[in-house]
């Protein structure tokens, strides 16, 4: 299944995301109206180049420590004496440049992807497990996660993906956990993390850093890469966010991921005793950042209906326990009796605010208000971010489930829907022409609950003028239900790049490249000031070899240029052909000179 | 002029050690040159920055050549250890204690004159060229070589040129001895040789497979660094064109003089710094604190964060070079990627006020950090750090 299965580990610490922000305003792509002040930091009301104009795009794992492991048999430890992996680190690369965080487009910044990240498990300069993080976009973003923060700092989102091409070197570690993990899932691992409390204040020592908690576990075939094929819990009240769970039949447990579901804020803590300035003992109230829910959250199975519920209680969500977030990464387990294991297969899960109070005459009064409720039927697009070029074909892979089990022979209906893209009044219009993105409007799931929808791209014809290509979005739902029933955050975003005329690609002049190069120069000052001023023909010609090398790299390589991965296939070829021409000219001149 | 400690080489093992020292020496010049160059970024001092850049590229070439040389005789270059990086300020690896102290500092003319030109200063005419028809092993040649070896061994200290000459002579002698037994010391795996026309022209970076290629490679290191005794210009492949450029010492000389080196018949030696102007706009250079260290900065400062990220990236660079020179030559591209990233981190540092020195900016410290070990000493909880 995934990171919710055993053997799994939890980790927490920090991350760095040094994204650049000049390109956060779509109108900054317009070379004709670009001002040099757009490369400056935001200054009071003057947005300039927003909060990090000199960002590099680097994404790093920082100070991440392994906090707990849960073995195959469901037992668990947080004690390094029992398993030396406790306290070890989750790290990124030690021998190449950092991975990169990249938006799909200036008008779709809600699916930022991580590219070229290496994940290592180890300690110091020892690496025990190492692999490549498969490109993933975040989901389940909510902007009021941390009530003591503002703007982006208040937000949280989750990433789920797989670590592939694994190299293991665990012989001498003496970790039972790593042995079990290798035996269970030698080829790839499932990884999920929640990021939040990001610091976007360039005067703060924590600038570009944020908090991360996460989980790593095994991968089994036929499961989605970026989602859980399991139980999907939807918020019923505004103070919580989506959660997901699995039923582990072997261990007879519900395993719940609540890592991105509860709010943080300044919460009261236990009072502490101090000695005051006059030397007298005193008890003072304290408050610090913590989870601020005050509900008695309880997981239950609803064997009744929505209107007339009948709850079978499985246990409390102990979010108040010390370290619940940083040590357990918000993962909770609930044991199931034989009876409840049967019940949970056929009935929805629900998380209740459950309380009891003494009434004056009749004894206990129970109150149970649903906070999160499971949708019986669910469908999700595993990969929901696509970059396409004219004549490209791609496939969206859907997973449909009923109470977490494959839902076979069910139709999935797909529609154009740009409502969730960034469409400001003064921004280019999105989603047109429709003819540049053709898709199968309805597909049916197979016995595994899987369906593939084909996407076909054509030339959009530069409808956004100063931004290459066009952005499309699709919603989807199971036949007879609505998009809101399948988590609307997971809509499909597709970038279709413009076409360039064949003769221009084959025989490009500097003037053909100039607008694109000017745009990169404008939007990425760290590059144009720090390394190559791409808008300058002399600079480009002089560095033709190195530029050809980086522009020609695999898009998955962290050294690939442009970092933003928003260069069309045709423009990339045009640039490469131009550089090739410059290099050939140089060699020709050299040969002539030699004679 | 840099003087190196003269350590007697009396075994192939010691020869390998001395080439490892050469690798460390070639690397050690790069951080100070890079820092001076970084401090000129985004200023009008593009001509000076370009000259330093051309020297840095050649130092990287020399580092690569030295690694190829060690691999050619079946040694194993080590670049991924704390001890590989010298302490700045301090002497260069292999250098005599009383010698030059090399700092990490922003660009200044005095830095060029008092440090860079001293590093690159040639001493005596050294002609390490021995024409190829003498390659055949014979006892006359061997005794000739041994005579020069004893001359060098009699010296207290060696110049860099002499150091490489010493290595060359020993390579030659050991190869003659090996050949007599029907063997060769050039028995290293061909697969470990780094040859990469993406980064260095094949005329300058080629596989070292025998004595002839070894000597040609060392000649490139010495010539580019020192030039000859009569001609300050050396032939170079510049962006695919063959051209003459001044040896490092004279390139720094140009910067110091503020004028390009030209042929000049009116001058006694035939050359003068009388060419186009090389202007220096001193007030544009960020006022970087000399010899910054990560530990100078409070853990709770942006300077610390960026210093840590710089060092982490620098360590990654050394790690990727280590991989490159230990059987994975394709990793050179990763190393080059990290080189560019290093520059961006340095520029970020030089844009930050030094929290300890009003009026100064922070700077790069080139420390080998063992990734997450750092956080052990930090120990500040997530939430405390947040607030």
GROMACS .gro file of C-alpha atoms in nm, chain A residues 13-14 16 18 54-56 58 60-65 89-97 120 123-125 148-149 197 202 204-207 209 211 289 326 526 529-532 542 546 549 559 586 590, chain B residues 41-42 53 198-199 237 239-242 300-302 305 308-309 312-313 315-317 319-320 323 333-334 337-338 340-341 343-345 347-348 368 370-373 375-376 378-380 382-383 385-387:
model
  100
   13UNK     CA    1   1.258   1.887   1.117
   14UNK     CA    2   1.282   2.163   0.864
   16UNK     CA    3   1.429   2.512   0.281
   18UNK     CA    4   1.429   2.923  -0.183
   54UNK     CA    5   1.667   3.650  -0.561
   55UNK     CA    6   1.547   3.296  -0.496
   56UNK     CA    7   1.742   3.011  -0.650
   58UNK     CA    8   1.654   2.532  -0.424
   60UNK     CA    9   1.648   2.120   0.071
   61UNK     CA   10   1.582   1.885   0.358
   62UNK     CA   11   1.729   2.035   0.675
   63UNK     CA   12   1.772   1.899   1.026
   64UNK     CA   13   1.525   1.616   0.968
   65UNK     CA   14   1.544   1.347   1.234
   89UNK     CA   15   1.859   1.180   0.958
   90UNK     CA   16   1.655   1.213   0.643
   91UNK     CA   17   1.879   1.416   0.412
   92UNK     CA   18   1.898   1.535   0.055
   93UNK     CA   19   2.197   1.510  -0.178
   94UNK     CA   20   2.557   1.515  -0.061
   95UNK     CA   21   2.716   1.530  -0.402
   96UNK     CA   22   2.524   1.749  -0.642
   97UNK     CA   23   2.312   2.064  -0.646
  120UNK     CA   24   1.897   0.973   0.191
  123UNK     CA   25   2.386   0.984   0.976
  124UNK     CA   26   2.660   1.239   0.925
  125UNK     CA   27   2.849   1.139   0.614
  148UNK     CA   28  -0.068   3.265   1.483
  149UNK     CA   29   0.077   3.326   1.135
  197UNK     CA   30   0.502   2.751   0.904
  202UNK     CA   31   1.382   3.811   0.421
  204UNK     CA   32   1.446   3.687   0.954
  205UNK     CA   33   1.724   3.436   1.029
  206UNK     CA   34   1.472   3.165   0.940
  207UNK     CA   35   1.405   3.311   0.595
  209UNK     CA   36   1.281   2.775   0.607
  211UNK     CA   37   0.862   2.295   0.927
  289UNK     CA   38   0.256   2.726   1.978
  326UNK     CA   39   0.680   1.608   1.577
  526UNK     CA   40   1.988   3.558  -0.930
  529UNK     CA   41   2.311   3.897  -1.210
  530UNK     CA   42   2.492   3.602  -1.062
  531UNK     CA   43   2.580   3.376  -1.352
  532UNK     CA   44   2.469   3.453  -1.709
  542UNK     CA   45   3.050   3.339  -2.533
  546UNK     CA   46   2.793   2.545  -2.120
  549UNK     CA   47   2.490   2.162  -2.194
  559UNK     CA   48   2.107   2.122  -1.321
  586UNK     CA   49   3.368   2.902  -3.350
  590UNK     CA   50   3.944   2.801  -3.538
  636UNK     CA   51   3.013   4.018  -0.941
  637UNK     CA   52   2.761   4.278  -1.053
  648UNK     CA   53   3.788   3.355  -1.382
  793UNK     CA   54   3.214   1.972  -2.237
  794UNK     CA   55   3.430   2.140  -1.977
  832UNK     CA   56   4.258   2.708  -2.607
  834UNK     CA   57   3.663   2.924  -2.637
  835UNK     CA   58   3.779   2.688  -2.908
  836UNK     CA   59   4.038   2.925  -3.048
  837UNK     CA   60   4.407   2.879  -3.006
  895UNK     CA   61   2.008   3.274   1.489
  896UNK     CA   62   2.124   3.485   1.196
  897UNK     CA   63   2.065   3.483   0.824
  900UNK     CA   64   2.195   3.004   0.756
  903UNK     CA   65   2.581   2.679   0.636
  904UNK     CA   66   2.414   2.637   0.299
  907UNK     CA   67   2.698   2.234   0.257
  908UNK     CA   68   2.704   2.302  -0.116
  910UNK     CA   69   3.106   1.996   0.065
  911UNK     CA   70   2.872   1.848  -0.197
  912UNK     CA   71   3.106   1.986  -0.460
  914UNK     CA   72   3.207   1.494  -0.264
  915UNK     CA   73   3.107   1.499  -0.630
  918UNK     CA   74   3.323   1.053  -0.695
  928UNK     CA   75   2.890   1.759  -1.459
  929UNK     CA   76   2.736   1.739  -1.111
  932UNK     CA   77   2.657   2.234  -1.141
  933UNK     CA   78   2.760   2.274  -0.779
  935UNK     CA   79   2.765   2.753  -1.028
  936UNK     CA   80   2.544   2.702  -0.723
  938UNK     CA   81   2.857   3.129  -0.673
  939UNK     CA   82   2.491   3.201  -0.600
  940UNK     CA   83   2.532   3.115  -0.233
  942UNK     CA   84   2.656   3.628  -0.367
  943UNK     CA   85   2.375   3.584  -0.116
  963UNK     CA   86   3.387   2.087   0.489
  965UNK     CA   87   2.936   1.665   0.745
  966UNK     CA   88   2.580   1.740   0.644
  967UNK     CA   89   2.339   1.689   0.929
  968UNK     CA   90   2.604   1.672   1.202
  970UNK     CA   91   2.223   2.034   1.364
  971UNK     CA   92   2.341   1.828   1.662
  973UNK     CA   93   2.222   2.362   1.717
  974UNK     CA   94   1.964   2.191   1.926
  975UNK     CA   95   1.711   2.463   1.904
  977UNK     CA   96   1.147   2.385   1.593
  978UNK     CA   97   0.904   2.608   1.765
  980UNK     CA   98   1.330   2.876   1.612
  981UNK     CA   99   1.001   2.973   1.455
  982UNK     CA  100   0.920   3.244   1.700
   0.00000   0.00000   0.00000
